[in-house]
Each structure stands twice: as structure tokens, then as C-alpha cells.
Amino acid sequence: ATNRWKVVCLRSYRTVDNMADTAAAGDGPKSFARRDTLRAIEVEVQKKWEETRAFEWDAPREGEADGGKFFVTFPYPYMNGRLHLGHTFSLSKCEFTVGYQRMLGKRALFPFAFHCTGMPIKASADKIKREMELYGNPPQFPVKDESAVDGDDKKKVHAKVAAKTGNVAYQWQIMQMIGIADEEIAKFADPLYWLQYFPPHAINDLKMMGLSVDWRRSFITTPANPYYDSFVRWQFDTLKRMGKVLFGKRHTIYSPKDGQPCMDHDRASGEGVDKQEYTLVKMQVLEPFPEVLQPLVGKNVYLVCGTLRPETMYGQTNCWIHPDIEYGAFATSNDVDVFVCTQRAARNLAFQGFSPAEGHVERLASFKGQAIMGVALRAPLARYERVYALPMLTIKPDKGTGVVTSVPSDSPDDFAALSDLKKKQAMREKFGVTDEMVLPFEPVPIMELPGFGTLSAPTLCEQLKVQSQNDREKLQKAKETLYLKAFYEGIMRTGAFAGEPVEVAKPKVRQELLERGEALVYFEPEKPVVSRSGDECVVALCDQWFLNYGEDEWRTLTERCLAQLEVYMPEMKHLFAATIGWLRQWACSRSYGLGSRLPWDEAYLIESLSDSTIYMAYYTVAHLLQGGVLDGAGGDGAGSPLAIKAADMTYAVWDFVFKKDAPLPADSAIPEQALRALRREFRYWYPFDLRVSGKDLVTNHLSFSLYNHTAIWADEPDMWPRAMRANGHLQLNCQKMSKSTGNFKTLVQAVEELGADVMRFALAVAGDTHEDANFEEAVANQMILRLFTQLEWFKAVGEALERGELRAGPADARWADRAFAAQIDRAIVETQRGYEGLMFREAMLAGFYELQNARDTYRDLCGSNAEMHADLVRRFVEVQTLLLQPVTPHFCEHVWGSILKRPGSVLRAPFPTPAGAPAAPLIAASDYFRGAVHDFRLRLVPDPKKAKKAKKGGDGNAAAPPPARPTAGTVWVAGSYPEWQRSVAGVVHRLFVQAGELPDKTAVMAELKQVAALKPHMKKAMPFVAQLFAAFKIKGAAALTLELVFDEREVLEENMDYLRRTLELQTLDVKPLEECADAKLQDKVLPLNPAFVPRAE
């Protein structure tokens, strides 16, 4: 498909480039007339849609005709800025799908809402407030003095800031950057103003692109919308009553500055990062204490090391510290123990119950690692009674505690570093390490690995020829080889669990260390996480409410849901399955930000990923509750079409609306008719048929949504989601979108610069897989010219049709007519296949590019517009318009009414149907003919090498005159394949049938050698096999049968007038290969691979 795309588009782009050169010569380089013409059509069409309420759908009333429903949703975007092309790319797939489904006669519903829950808005509002307090209104920010920051450090600072803020440092400047005036920015110090400002702008921007949204169903989140707030509180009350929400102390990513858990949507960086659990081994400092620790004599001082491999502690020979890293001695939750580690690790520990006061770091001493180098230690489980702290320069202060255990028997890094110290006396002297601290210590056998024995690290380092700890690539390879192998294949050979597999012994050794008080459980983020308030996050042990994801029964039900879910790509199925497999308890409460309160504990807010899991159900009734007012007009019922107040939406009412077995609320203030109207809407529209999102939401939002649907509708699997489509991110012109580089575009910018339909088309062809897609402005600019030119041609042929100037009579009188009709039918079938599979690039390849090329070929065959058949031209215009309608609806609406003169809207027109089953022989003949003509033209192009040689006089004489232009030619065609080729194809086909796939070429060669009749042809056999394999990629298994579905000679002779005209020849004939005396041509010419021999007469 990719190759087909490149070939077709390259042919199309060449045509457009020629048109563009002509256009530029007439209009000048700065003309936007074509774009403006298309934009004017879009504005006019959007006005018509607005007036006719084109995208509003309700459940059918009793007796009303119904062609079925299709309900598509997109994760509501966060309202702290304008929508950009990244948003638009994902939501465009909803848009194209809903447009196509509407053509199938369905009520195709696409609602759209706006997310305001969470930290970002509140954090940004607080920043603006703080900036005004510090610097005035408007603020006069200080000029940053960067003279003290040198070289690379300055670049790093700039890169980090630019990546997040587009080269601005203050929130006020960020607001300026998106076009908000200073007098308006001050209002954003109130977080509720964000809810009033950005959602209406988003609606206007989306309307500019012609989005097929039922805006009556739109809403904002948070208690600012009492109806939605009531819905979320009902959801969580239901989950709690079902035992899905629990309370307790849990380790979670936490922002000390914000004073609450920091979930994915609350993060400026580190989205998707989870906590990492370590065993914190306590290595006790032995006397005499070094000078910097003398004030701590009498206390238990420990160097604490975080390890992921507690089972290896039997093999400790030392521990590692970095001589130049800043360490500290920190008080703990008792008066006796002191921990030595980095400040960063101490900060994490302080939030996990290990400091004197929760969240408070009490530093008792500060020093560089060199100050404690060589300190004597007692290492838990180690064979050696006393080990020492030794230098390692690769330790990083931003991971772990800064103290590292050393097990040279099973760690390649440890073995290499210890070997360096043993071999290099100068290194020992440099860091003040004595021989007694290093030389006596040898690797201790602790586990056995198949192929590596009981000293795996020394064995593998020797095999890889590791010379020192600086051989980083070799050491990395060694680690990758050993660590997984040790876990799954290793057998313990020492300690209390000798003889047990490592994976069995590992948790037992860890438990033993914990019970003996020689280790602790310690967590830290897997990677750095920064909250939106700019705080580096820790892992904290928090009292919190959490959703009990991962509970066995709930997970099993969710796996059932996944099994019936359409996700379109196997990669996404695997990602969903893996996520559901590892996902566990998720903190769903916090105390800072915007959002609904937990109904049973109003001290807590519901976090933003947890209040957005089943809101798709709320879309079904939002229009009856809010009447199109984003915040529900305060919930007083004045704007509700059913006069329902938010306060009257009790839990019993929500149960009745959403649960099939729930009784009619007996004491509800809402009339029964209104309650049943709400229920009817939900029952008709749910479940949603498709949800489209970026792939990054699979591991949180989309999987959470599956979990919550299986909880709320546990006994109704037919209410579970039907399909989810996850796409890659969008690049702009082959580069990551970034404000800092200027490679960034908002939705409104794209529409203003390119037009809505052109932008939509460029999004459709940007890419359809889970890999990152690419929005190409070159494609978009070419599309402006293409659509405009198409419009002009439609107008011209439309007028010609009205005047009766196109050919009439039978529409299948000529081969060109029949071939064009078949190409139109093929375009319909292949475009529909693309739309069904959400492969919009493929749909546009078939429905636009290839159909355009078919039209151009037909026009060329006919010689002029006038010779094209009227019925076929009319069908082409109609089919092209209908195939493009989901992607370029404004253009198609205009053509439908103004050129085709059809009544009603193209939005309600049915998807076209083929006139019959696509005629495979005609399609094959048409494809063959187009390729043959292209090859014939190339044969008429002079060989540049021969021309250059002739010009110079290749034989030393005067330059020869240029060759005369050919005026005649012969096309040699083969009517059948020679016997040896049929024999080769038979072998390949037999092997294909046996294996169910193309065989390996080596296997083919082996089989061919067994056929005696092929021995004289063996040199030619494998090249012919390569041709068969290439043909297989295009035609499939039919290519291996050598079946000829049309008469090649007949096709060429029927189009002889066109061939002479397009090749500019006076005479041209087609002859069978049997009459050819040229031996080279006899070997070269095959069926469907003719030879064109031009000549001058």
C-alpha cells in the first residue's frame, strides 16, 4: 500500500507542479485567490449547516423511520489553551468516520465536551496571581542575568525551558504568546475565568473546520456545571457501593508543593512514569567513624543502598559512593538511626514515614563522598564481616540513594570497577583507599547460571574482553545478557535458600532482610516527574481513596470487555492487554485543583483521569438537561428543554436513566415522561461505537474507561465499548511539533492559512497507524490548487452537460468508456474499504488520487472533454463528490447543490454503489495500458549518454548529427508464457499453497533444480522468480498462476489512434512475438511486458 501510495501521488504531484508553475506565472507569488475562493465556499456552507441544524440527532420517536445509529467520541480536550493540529489529527478520525457512517443511512452522532478538571488551570491561575503580586499588573518582569551560566549549562537551561513554554519563563508570557491582551490576562487569576474563556473559543475553532458535532450536547466539567457534577458524584457513589473505591495508605507519585498525589494529567513532564520499589539495604558504619560523622558517635549510622536484587546481597564485597556527590546524614523516625544518602533520596524517604516529621528532612551533617571514602561497614548477609566504601564515578545523584551495593560475582559493572581498583594502585592512592580495603576481596559465588557457572560476571567479562569500567558498551551487553537470565534460570548456591530458583528465592531473601531490620521498603519515581506547578515529585505514603484496579474479578471482567473490543491494530490489542495486566490501585482523590468532590468525603476532589471514564454516557442526555449551555446555566432548569433542575438529578434518577433494572423513582420531582425521555435517549445511543485517541492514553484513560464500564454495567456487556482506535502523534513537516522551534500550528491557524477542507485532507493522508503521522504543508498547498482546479473543471463540464456538448449514445461503445466505468466502480469499493477500516489515507488514495488519474487517462484516450461520454462524466463528478464528502464536505456540498443541482444536502446523500461487480479484466487491462503507455514514452526519450557521445564524436571523427525523431514504431507482444516459465511458476505456486505464504527463494531454487527440463534455463529462472514475487505483492496469488484475464494485443489495437497521437507517431503496429527475428527480444518480451521499438522513417 505504501509503494502504491508513493507511485500514485508522485504521478499526481507532477501534474500539480506543472499546474502550479502556470498558475504562479499568472497570479504572482503572493496570490491567495484560490484559497480564498475555497474559504468563501466553506463559510457559506457552514452557515447553511448552522441554519438547518445539520448535525443534531435525537433518538427516533415511536414509529419514526430509523436506519440505525453510530455514536463516536473523542477524549474531551483540556481547556488551558487553544486547540492545535495534534488535537485536530485525532479528532479528524472521528469526524471522517461519522461522515461516512451518516452516508450509510445511520443517525451518526458526534458530541464534544471540554475538560476543566485537575491541577493545570488552578496552577496556572495561581501563577498569574503570584506574578501580579510580585511584578505588578501588567507585570514588569526582571531581566535574567545569564552571564554566570556557562556554555553547556546555559544550553541545557534554555532547552528545558523552551521545550515546555516556547522560550518564555512566566505564565503571563505564555498567555501573551497565544494572543491574549494584557488587560484580559489579569482575569485569568480566577481559575473559573478559564472555563468561561477557552471553551467558546474551542467551539468557534472547531466550527471553522466544519466539525459534524451536535453542539447541544456540549458541556464543561467541574462543579461549575451542576448537572455534570451530579453525574460524576453518582458514578463514584455507585463505585464505592460496589466496593471498587477503597481507602488506605498507598505509595503514589506525589507533589510536596501541591500537597497531593500527582497523576498523569497533573504533570508537566513524566506522564506515564510509575513508582519503582526498592529494597533499601542498611549498611552500618563501623567505628572508628570518619571525621565528618564524629558528631554522630553513639547513634546507628547506616549507608542506605536501594537495590532491585536483594538475593545477591550474599555476595557483597564493598559498597560504592561517588567522591564528588554531595551526601548528607539524615535523622530518621527514631532517635537512634541515621541514614547517609543524597538529599533527593532523603526527601523521598521523608514522605514514606522514615523522617522525624512527615515530609520534613532533618539534615545532621553534609559532606562530599570523598569525606567518607574507605569507611568500614557491616553489610547484611555478606560473607565478609567488614567491607568498605569505595569510589565509583558513574553513580548518578538523580537515581537511587547515591550509595550502591557491590556484588562483583553477578554484576559486570561491579566486577569491572573492583578489578580496576585492584590493578591500579594510583587510583587507590588518589581516593585514599588502602590495599587492605580492596585486595583481599574476591567475588563470592552465590548463584549458578547455565553456561556461566557460579561467577557469571567474571566469566562473561572475560568472554567479552572487558578491560575496564570504561568499556561501557561491552558492560551494557553483559548486563542485558545476565540479569534476565539470572532471574529466570539462576539457582541459588548459598544462604538459607540454596538450591531454589532465583525467582522463588528473591522475595524470601527480601522478606528475611525486612524481618531482621536490615532493610526497608523504599520507593521513588522510575524517572523524574515534574508537576504542572514546577515541583519535582517524590513517592509518598498517603492516606487516599483509590480505585481498586487489578482486583481479580474486576480484571477478569475487563479482559472479557477487551476480548470483544475492536481496536483495529494488533499492536494496540497487545498494549491494552499488557496495561490491564499490570494496572493496579489508582489514587483517585486529591486536595488541590478543580473538580467534583467525593460524595462521602468532601475534603477530597476526584482527580482528572478518574472523572472522565464513562462521561460518554452523559452525552446521551446532556442536551435534555443543559439545552446547549456549557455550564448548565447554574442548574436551575431554566435552560433545560425538560425543565429539569440539577438538584433533582438524584442518585435514584441516574440509576433509572442508566441501569436497565432500576425502578422508576417514586418521589422524584421530575415528571415520569421526562424521566423516560432521558432513559430512551441513553438506551438508543449507548454504547458508543467508536472512541478515537492518541496512543499515549491506552495506558491510562482508555484502559480506565474499560474498567469503569465493566463495573457500572457489569451485567450488561452490550453496554460496553464497541471500538477504540489509538493513533500515533502528529509531526509537522517531518519534525516534532514544538513551540520553541516555531514548528507548531493551532487549529485556527491551519484553517486560516489553508482552508478547512484542505487542512482536513492533509490530516486524512497524514497517516493511519499507531506510528507517528506527518502533516505536510506541501501536500496541503498542492491540494489548494487541486481542489480549485477540480472545481473549475466541474463547472466547465457541468455547463457543457447542460448545453449537450458531450458525447451521447451508448455509454459502453468504446473500450475507454468501459475501462473508465470499471475504474469508477473500483474506486467506490476500495474507498469504502478504507473508510470501514479507518484507513483514511488509503481511502483518499483510491477515492481521490487514483480516480483522478483514471479520469485524466479517460480524457486523454477520448482526445478532449467533448469526446468523453456525458453519462460517465456525470457519474464521475457525482461519485468523486460522494467519496470525498467525509473529508472535504464543504467543497462537496457546493458541488452537490451548485453544479450537480441535486436537492437537499450532500450530508444526507447515500454512499455510492458500484454499477455492478467491478470488472476485473477491464481494471487489469486499464492498469496495464496506463503502465504500457508510460513505458513507451520513456523509450522515445533520447539516451543522454548516447547523445553526449554523438555530440563529441565518439570515434574521433566529427560529431554525428542528432538522431532523427522516431515517426513509426512496432509493439511486440507475447500471447503466452514459454513452457519453462510456466514450469517455474507452477513450482512457486505449489510451494505457496503448501506453506500458505510465499516460499523462501532458497527453497524455490532447491525445487527448481529437481526439474530436469529447467536445467537449460536455470540462469533465467531465479530472475523470473523475482518477477513473480514482485507481481504477487500487487496481484496476490493470481500472479503465480500466470493467468491472462484480457487480450493484450486487442487492448493496444483498440486504442491505436490514441497511441499514435500521444506518442506523436505516423505509423504504429502491434505484432505477435512469433514474427520477431530479434533473439534478444524473444527472451525479453513476456505477456503484459511488451517491447516497443521506435524507428525513424
PDB file of C-alpha atoms in Angstrom, residues 931-1046:
ATOM      1  CA  GLY A 931       1.710   1.493 -17.484  1.00  0.00           C
ATOM      2  CA  ALA A 932       2.487   0.478 -21.057  1.00  0.00           C
ATOM      3  CA  VAL A 933       1.926   3.996 -22.375  1.00  0.00           C
ATOM      4  CA  HIS A 934       4.256   5.346 -19.684  1.00  0.00           C
ATOM      5  CA  ASP A 935       6.974   2.864 -20.716  1.00  0.00           C
ATOM      6  CA  PHE A 936       6.508   3.647 -24.426  1.00  0.00           C
ATOM      7  CA  ARG A 937       7.008   7.346 -23.760  1.00  0.00           C
ATOM      8  CA  LEU A 938      10.231   6.628 -21.907  1.00  0.00           C
ATOM      9  CA  ARG A 939      11.530   4.732 -24.963  1.00  0.00           C
ATOM     10  CA  LEU A 940      11.136   7.920 -27.003  1.00  0.00           C
ATOM     11  CA  VAL A 941      13.342   9.929 -24.635  1.00  0.00           C
ATOM     12  CA  PRO A 942      16.891  10.076 -26.074  1.00  0.00           C
ATOM     13  CA  ASP A 943      19.558   8.234 -24.102  1.00  0.00           C
ATOM     14  CA  PRO A 944      21.674  11.093 -22.596  1.00  0.00           C
ATOM     15  CA  LYS A 945      24.873   9.019 -22.715  1.00  0.00           C
ATOM     16  CA  LYS A 946      24.480   8.235 -26.420  1.00  0.00           C
ATOM     17  CA  ALA A 947      23.544  11.834 -27.153  1.00  0.00           C
ATOM     18  CA  LYS A 948      26.657  13.099 -25.339  1.00  0.00           C
ATOM     19  CA  LYS A 949      28.893  10.609 -27.172  1.00  0.00           C
ATOM     20  CA  ALA A 950      27.437  11.571 -30.530  1.00  0.00           C
ATOM     21  CA  LYS A 951      27.903  15.255 -29.789  1.00  0.00           C
ATOM     22  CA  LYS A 952      31.632  14.745 -29.025  1.00  0.00           C
ATOM     23  CA  GLY A 953      32.225  12.316 -31.893  1.00  0.00           C
ATOM     24  CA  GLY A 954      32.774   9.017 -30.210  1.00  0.00           C
ATOM     25  CA  ASP A 955      35.114   7.558 -32.875  1.00  0.00           C
ATOM     26  CA  GLY A 956      37.367  10.595 -33.069  1.00  0.00           C
ATOM     27  CA  ASN A 957      35.678  11.995 -36.162  1.00  0.00           C
ATOM     28  CA  ALA A 958      33.397  14.979 -36.390  1.00  0.00           C
ATOM     29  CA  ALA A 959      30.327  14.931 -34.193  1.00  0.00           C
ATOM     30  CA  ALA A 960      27.466  12.975 -35.679  1.00  0.00           C
ATOM     31  CA  PRO A 961      24.187  14.770 -36.329  1.00  0.00           C
ATOM     32  CA  PRO A 962      21.485  14.186 -33.684  1.00  0.00           C
ATOM     33  CA  PRO A 963      19.286  11.167 -34.428  1.00  0.00           C
ATOM     34  CA  ALA A 964      16.035  11.837 -36.201  1.00  0.00           C
ATOM     35  CA  ARG A 965      12.921  11.775 -34.053  1.00  0.00           C
ATOM     36  CA  PRO A 966      11.043   8.467 -34.457  1.00  0.00           C
ATOM     37  CA  THR A 967       7.973   8.632 -36.672  1.00  0.00           C
ATOM     38  CA  ALA A 968       6.982   4.977 -36.534  1.00  0.00           C
ATOM     39  CA  GLY A 969       7.162   2.003 -34.232  1.00  0.00           C
ATOM     40  CA  THR A 970       6.286  -1.593 -33.530  1.00  0.00           C
ATOM     41  CA  VAL A 971       4.958  -3.086 -30.321  1.00  0.00           C
ATOM     42  CA  TRP A 972       5.865  -6.749 -29.893  1.00  0.00           C
ATOM     43  CA  VAL A 973       3.545  -8.737 -27.625  1.00  0.00           C
ATOM     44  CA  ALA A 974       3.668 -12.295 -26.350  1.00  0.00           C
ATOM     45  CA  GLY A 975       0.445 -14.262 -26.386  1.00  0.00           C
ATOM     46  CA  SER A 976       1.574 -16.853 -23.868  1.00  0.00           C
ATOM     47  CA  TYR A 977       4.387 -17.742 -21.490  1.00  0.00           C
ATOM     48  CA  PRO A 978       7.097 -20.150 -22.657  1.00  0.00           C
ATOM     49  CA  GLU A 979       6.955 -23.627 -21.170  1.00  0.00           C
ATOM     50  CA  TRP A 980       9.925 -23.114 -18.836  1.00  0.00           C
ATOM     51  CA  GLN A 981       8.287 -20.057 -17.241  1.00  0.00           C
ATOM     52  CA  ARG A 982       5.030 -21.934 -16.709  1.00  0.00           C
ATOM     53  CA  SER A 983       7.042 -24.693 -15.067  1.00  0.00           C
ATOM     54  CA  VAL A 984       8.801 -22.225 -12.722  1.00  0.00           C
ATOM     55  CA  ALA A 985       5.507 -20.551 -11.804  1.00  0.00           C
ATOM     56  CA  GLY A 986       3.981 -23.970 -11.116  1.00  0.00           C
ATOM     57  CA  VAL A 987       6.719 -24.792  -8.611  1.00  0.00           C
ATOM     58  CA  VAL A 988       6.354 -21.427  -6.823  1.00  0.00           C
ATOM     59  CA  HIS A 989       2.556 -21.781  -6.718  1.00  0.00           C
ATOM     60  CA  ARG A 990       2.754 -25.312  -5.300  1.00  0.00           C
ATOM     61  CA  LEU A 991       5.137 -24.206  -2.542  1.00  0.00           C
ATOM     62  CA  PHE A 992       2.887 -21.211  -1.806  1.00  0.00           C
ATOM     63  CA  VAL A 993      -0.184 -23.430  -1.395  1.00  0.00           C
ATOM     64  CA  GLN A 994       1.706 -25.825   0.881  1.00  0.00           C
ATOM     65  CA  ALA A 995       3.085 -23.101   3.179  1.00  0.00           C
ATOM     66  CA  GLY A 996       0.254 -20.582   2.975  1.00  0.00           C
ATOM     67  CA  GLU A 997       2.796 -17.876   2.196  1.00  0.00           C
ATOM     68  CA  LEU A 998       5.494 -17.059  -0.325  1.00  0.00           C
ATOM     69  CA  PRO A 999       8.293 -19.621  -0.018  1.00  0.00           C
ATOM     70  CA  ASP A1000      11.896 -18.755   0.694  1.00  0.00           C
ATOM     71  CA  LYS A1001      13.880 -18.254  -2.517  1.00  0.00           C
ATOM     72  CA  THR A1002      16.416 -20.823  -1.356  1.00  0.00           C
ATOM     73  CA  ALA A1003      13.644 -23.418  -1.143  1.00  0.00           C
ATOM     74  CA  VAL A1004      12.420 -22.424  -4.604  1.00  0.00           C
ATOM     75  CA  MET A1005      15.912 -22.848  -6.047  1.00  0.00           C
ATOM     76  CA  ALA A1006      16.226 -26.305  -4.484  1.00  0.00           C
ATOM     77  CA  GLU A1007      12.912 -27.386  -6.031  1.00  0.00           C
ATOM     78  CA  LEU A1008      13.747 -25.959  -9.454  1.00  0.00           C
ATOM     79  CA  LYS A1009      17.000 -27.926  -9.562  1.00  0.00           C
ATOM     80  CA  GLN A1010      14.944 -31.090  -9.334  1.00  0.00           C
ATOM     81  CA  VAL A1011      13.132 -30.298 -12.615  1.00  0.00           C
ATOM     82  CA  ALA A1012      15.268 -31.666 -15.446  1.00  0.00           C
ATOM     83  CA  ALA A1013      13.543 -29.609 -18.162  1.00  0.00           C
ATOM     84  CA  LEU A1014      14.630 -26.398 -16.417  1.00  0.00           C
ATOM     85  CA  LYS A1015      18.380 -27.064 -16.478  1.00  0.00           C
ATOM     86  CA  PRO A1016      18.977 -25.094 -19.733  1.00  0.00           C
ATOM     87  CA  HIS A1017      17.058 -22.151 -18.265  1.00  0.00           C
ATOM     88  CA  MET A1018      18.442 -22.015 -14.705  1.00  0.00           C
ATOM     89  CA  LYS A1019      20.268 -18.699 -15.230  1.00  0.00           C
ATOM     90  CA  LYS A1020      16.974 -17.086 -16.143  1.00  0.00           C
ATOM     91  CA  ALA A1021      14.826 -18.980 -13.645  1.00  0.00           C
ATOM     92  CA  MET A1022      15.615 -17.059 -10.462  1.00  0.00           C
ATOM     93  CA  PRO A1023      15.248 -13.589 -12.068  1.00  0.00           C
ATOM     94  CA  PHE A1024      11.830 -14.778 -13.251  1.00  0.00           C
ATOM     95  CA  VAL A1025      11.041 -15.925  -9.691  1.00  0.00           C
ATOM     96  CA  ALA A1026      11.889 -12.399  -8.512  1.00  0.00           C
ATOM     97  CA  GLN A1027       9.381 -11.030 -11.068  1.00  0.00           C
ATOM     98  CA  LEU A1028       6.725 -13.412  -9.749  1.00  0.00           C
ATOM     99  CA  PHE A1029       7.371 -12.322  -6.169  1.00  0.00           C
ATOM    100  CA  ALA A1030       7.053  -8.654  -7.181  1.00  0.00           C
ATOM    101  CA  ALA A1031       3.809  -9.368  -9.039  1.00  0.00           C
ATOM    102  CA  PHE A1032       2.484 -11.254  -6.009  1.00  0.00           C
ATOM    103  CA  LYS A1033       2.693  -8.071  -3.900  1.00  0.00           C
ATOM    104  CA  ILE A1034       0.315  -6.384  -6.343  1.00  0.00           C
ATOM    105  CA  LYS A1035      -1.979  -9.158  -7.596  1.00  0.00           C
ATOM    106  CA  GLY A1036      -1.756 -11.744  -4.857  1.00  0.00           C
ATOM    107  CA  ALA A1037      -1.882 -15.486  -5.593  1.00  0.00           C
ATOM    108  CA  ALA A1038      -3.292 -14.879  -9.072  1.00  0.00           C
ATOM    109  CA  ALA A1039       0.158 -13.682 -10.159  1.00  0.00           C
ATOM    110  CA  LEU A1040       1.551 -17.190  -9.612  1.00  0.00           C
ATOM    111  CA  THR A1041      -0.926 -18.866 -11.980  1.00  0.00           C
ATOM    112  CA  LEU A1042       0.157 -16.775 -14.995  1.00  0.00           C
ATOM    113  CA  GLU A1043      -3.500 -16.450 -15.860  1.00  0.00           C
ATOM    114  CA  LEU A1044      -4.164 -13.877 -18.615  1.00  0.00           C
ATOM    115  CA  VAL A1045      -7.540 -12.202 -17.989  1.00  0.00           C
ATOM    116  CA  PHE A1046      -7.554  -9.983 -21.090  1.00  0.00           C
TER     117      PHE A1046
END
